CSV table of C-alpha atoms and ligand atoms in Angstrom, one decimal:
chain,number,residue,atom,x,y,z
I,1,UNK,CA,-22.6,-2.7,-4.0
I,2,UNK,CA,-22.7,-2.6,-0.2
I,3,UNK,CA,-19.5,-1.5,1.4
I,4,UNK,CA,-17.9,-2.2,4.7
I,5,UNK,CA,-14.8,-0.8,6.4
I,6,UNK,CA,-12.0,-3.2,7.0
I,7,UNK,CA,-9.7,-3.2,10.0
I,8,UNK,CA,-6.2,-2.0,9.0
I,9,UNK,CA,-3.4,-4.1,10.5
I,10,UNK,CA,-0.8,-2.1,12.3
I,11,UNK,CA,3.0,-2.8,12.1
I,12,UNK,CA,4.6,-5.0,13.5
I,13,UNK,CA,2.5,-8.0,12.4
I,14,UNK,CA,3.7,-11.2,10.7
I,15,UNK,CA,1.0,-10.7,8.0
I,16,UNK,CA,2.7,-7.5,6.8
I,17,UNK,CA,6.0,-9.5,6.3
I,18,UNK,CA,4.7,-12.2,3.9
I,19,UNK,CA,5.2,-12.5,0.2
I,20,UNK,CA,1.6,-12.5,-1.2
I,21,UNK,CA,0.2,-15.1,-3.6
I,22,UNK,CA,-0.8,-14.1,-7.2
I,23,UNK,CA,-4.5,-13.5,-7.8
I,24,UNK,CA,-5.7,-16.3,-10.1
I,25,UNK,CA,-8.6,-14.4,-11.6
I,26,UNK,CA,-11.2,-11.7,-11.0
I,27,UNK,CA,-14.1,-13.0,-8.8
I,28,UNK,CA,-17.1,-11.3,-7.2
I,29,UNK,CA,-15.3,-11.7,-3.9
I,30,UNK,CA,-12.3,-9.9,-5.2
I,31,UNK,CA,-14.5,-7.1,-6.6
I,32,UNK,CA,-16.2,-6.8,-3.2
I,33,UNK,CA,-12.8,-6.7,-1.4
I,34,UNK,CA,-11.5,-4.0,-3.7
I,35,UNK,CA,-14.6,-1.9,-3.1
I,36,UNK,CA,-14.2,-2.4,0.7
I,37,UNK,CA,-10.5,-1.5,0.5
I,38,UNK,CA,-11.2,1.7,-1.4
I,39,UNK,CA,-13.8,2.7,1.1
I,40,UNK,CA,-11.4,1.9,4.0
I,41,UNK,CA,-8.6,3.9,2.3
I,42,UNK,CA,-10.8,7.0,1.7
I,43,UNK,CA,-12.1,6.7,5.3
I,44,UNK,CA,-8.6,6.5,6.9
I,45,UNK,CA,-7.8,8.7,4.9
I,46,UNK,CA,-5.0,7.5,2.7
I,47,UNK,CA,-3.9,7.3,-0.9
I,48,UNK,CA,-3.1,3.6,-1.1
I,49,UNK,CA,-3.9,0.4,0.6
I,50,UNK,CA,-2.6,-3.1,-0.2
I,51,UNK,CA,-4.5,-6.4,0.5
I,52,UNK,CA,-2.1,-7.7,3.2
I,53,UNK,CA,-2.9,-4.5,5.2
I,54,UNK,CA,-6.4,-6.0,5.8
I,55,UNK,CA,-5.1,-9.5,6.2
I,56,UNK,CA,-5.6,-10.7,2.7
I,57,UNK,CA,-2.3,-12.2,1.4
I,58,UNK,CA,-3.0,-11.7,-2.3
I,59,UNK,CA,-1.3,-9.5,-4.8
I,60,UNK,CA,-3.5,-6.5,-5.4
I,61,UNK,CA,-3.8,-3.0,-4.1
I,62,UNK,CA,-6.0,0.1,-4.4
I,63,UNK,CA,-4.9,3.7,-4.7
I,64,UNK,CA,-6.1,7.2,-5.5
I,65,UNK,CA,-3.4,9.8,-5.8
I,66,UNK,CA,-5.9,12.4,-7.0
I,67,UNK,CA,-8.2,12.3,-4.0
I,68,UNK,CA,-6.9,15.5,-2.5
I,69,UNK,CA,-7.3,17.5,-5.7
I,70,UNK,CA,-11.0,17.1,-6.6
I,71,UNK,CA,-12.7,14.2,-8.5
I,72,UNK,CA,-11.7,10.8,-7.0
I,73,UNK,CA,-9.8,8.5,-9.3
I,74,UNK,CA,-10.0,5.1,-7.6
I,75,UNK,CA,-7.6,2.5,-9.0
I,76,UNK,CA,-7.3,-1.2,-8.5
I,77,UNK,CA,-4.1,-2.9,-9.6
I,78,UNK,CA,-4.0,-6.8,-9.6
I,79,UNK,CA,-0.8,-8.8,-9.9
I,80,UNK,CA,1.2,-5.7,-10.5
I,81,UNK,CA,4.8,-6.0,-11.5
I,82,UNK,CA,7.5,-3.5,-12.5
I,83,UNK,CA,8.5,-3.7,-16.2
I,84,UNK,CA,10.8,-0.6,-16.1
I,85,UNK,CA,12.2,1.9,-13.5
I,86,UNK,CA,13.9,5.2,-14.3
I,87,UNK,CA,17.5,5.9,-13.4
I,88,UNK,CA,16.2,9.3,-12.2
I,89,UNK,CA,15.3,9.2,-8.5
I,90,UNK,CA,13.0,11.3,-6.4
I,91,UNK,CA,12.4,11.7,-2.7
I,92,UNK,CA,9.0,11.9,-1.1
I,93,UNK,CA,7.8,12.0,2.5
I,94,UNK,CA,6.0,8.6,2.8
I,95,UNK,CA,3.5,7.4,5.3
I,96,UNK,CA,1.6,4.2,5.7
I,97,UNK,CA,-1.8,3.4,7.1
I,98,UNK,CA,-0.2,0.5,8.9
I,99,UNK,CA,2.3,2.8,10.5
I,100,UNK,CA,0.1,5.7,11.6
I,101,UNK,CA,1.6,9.1,12.4
I,102,UNK,CA,5.1,8.3,11.0
I,103,UNK,CA,6.4,10.1,7.9
I,104,UNK,CA,9.9,9.7,6.5
I,105,UNK,CA,11.7,10.8,3.3
I,106,UNK,CA,12.2,7.8,1.1
I,107,UNK,CA,14.1,7.8,-2.2
I,108,UNK,CA,12.9,5.7,-5.1
I,109,UNK,CA,13.0,5.7,-8.9
I,110,UNK,CA,11.1,8.8,-10.1
I,111,UNK,CA,9.2,6.9,-12.9
I,112,UNK,CA,8.1,3.3,-13.2
I,113,UNK,CA,6.2,1.3,-15.7
I,114,UNK,CA,3.9,-1.3,-14.2
I,115,UNK,CA,2.0,-4.2,-15.8
I,116,UNK,CA,-1.2,-5.2,-14.0
I,117,UNK,CA,-4.7,-6.6,-14.4
I,118,UNK,CA,-7.8,-4.6,-13.8
I,119,UNK,CA,-11.1,-5.6,-12.2
I,120,UNK,CA,-12.4,-6.7,-15.6
I,121,UNK,CA,-9.5,-9.1,-16.0
I,122,UNK,CA,-7.8,-6.9,-18.7
I,123,UNK,CA,-4.0,-6.6,-18.7
I,124,UNK,CA,-2.5,-3.1,-18.8
I,125,UNK,CA,0.9,-1.5,-18.8
I,126,UNK,CA,1.1,2.0,-17.6
I,127,UNK,CA,3.7,4.6,-16.7
I,128,UNK,CA,3.5,6.3,-13.3
I,129,UNK,CA,5.3,9.5,-12.4
I,130,UNK,CA,5.5,11.8,-9.4
I,131,UNK,CA,3.3,10.8,-6.4
I,132,UNK,CA,1.8,7.9,-8.4
I,133,UNK,CA,5.3,6.4,-9.0
I,134,UNK,CA,6.0,6.5,-5.3
I,135,UNK,CA,2.6,5.2,-4.3
I,136,UNK,CA,2.7,2.2,-6.8
I,137,UNK,CA,6.2,1.2,-5.6
I,138,UNK,CA,5.2,1.6,-1.9
I,139,UNK,CA,2.1,-0.6,-2.5
I,140,UNK,CA,3.9,-3.2,-4.6
I,141,UNK,CA,6.5,-3.5,-1.7
I,142,UNK,CA,3.6,-4.4,0.6
I,143,UNK,CA,2.8,-7.4,-1.6
I,144,UNK,CA,6.4,-8.6,-1.0
I,145,UNK,CA,6.3,-8.1,2.8
I,146,UNK,CA,8.3,-4.9,2.7
I,147,UNK,CA,7.4,-1.6,4.5
I,148,UNK,CA,8.8,1.9,3.9
I,149,UNK,CA,10.5,1.7,7.3
I,150,UNK,CA,12.6,-1.1,5.9
I,151,UNK,CA,14.5,1.6,3.8
I,152,UNK,CA,15.5,3.4,7.0
I,153,UNK,CA,18.5,2.8,9.2
I,154,UNK,CA,18.1,-0.1,11.8
I,155,UNK,CA,18.1,2.4,14.7
I,156,UNK,CA,15.3,4.5,13.2
I,157,UNK,CA,13.3,1.4,12.2
I,158,UNK,CA,13.6,-0.1,15.7
I,159,UNK,CA,12.5,3.2,17.3
I,160,UNK,CA,9.4,3.4,15.0
I,161,UNK,CA,8.6,-0.3,15.6
I,162,UNK,CA,8.8,0.2,19.4
I,163,UNK,CA,6.5,3.3,19.0
I,164,UNK,CA,3.9,1.2,17.1
I,165,UNK,CA,4.1,-1.6,19.7
I,166,UNK,CA,3.2,0.9,22.3
I,167,UNK,CA,0.4,2.4,20.2
I,168,UNK,CA,-1.1,-1.1,19.7
I,169,UNK,CA,-1.1,-1.7,23.4
I,170,UNK,CA,-2.9,1.6,24.0
I,171,UNK,CA,-5.4,0.7,21.3
I,172,UNK,CA,-6.0,-2.7,23.0
I,173,UNK,CA,-6.5,-1.0,26.4
I,174,UNK,CA,-9.0,1.5,25.0
I,175,UNK,CA,-11.2,-1.2,23.4
G,201,NI,NI1,1.7,1.3,3.2
């Protein structure tokens, strides 16, 4: 399957604030998009990328939390939803391909169970822990128009947003 890199949308952008629509079924177009998103994510590089980050307002994301430790483990989660979250919490330093260069500690449930459909249209339910738990929750948030900076204080969030606006202006000038 041919692959092409997609342009990643940088915060702030109205497309990153939308609640995405459920995917009605697996199509060749969806398979191609997922392939392109994985390629874009590996190229960035990142460990997760949600459809709205490339301007597709549909409920799916790709991730690979193993990519730094050897064999790649590309995953595609379609129509993901949380079915359980642990009371135990954990804090990870999160980043986002739509907010380049910014890393902040975010606290979330340490374990989650997520139901989703795969690229063959099969339903699954899976438990995620550690980095994968953080990644799946971060990506699911994207499908509901939520970014990790939304967990920060207003002051911090506004500072980061101003920084990103400046970055986007510089990008535009360089093109
Ligand atoms: Ni992100």
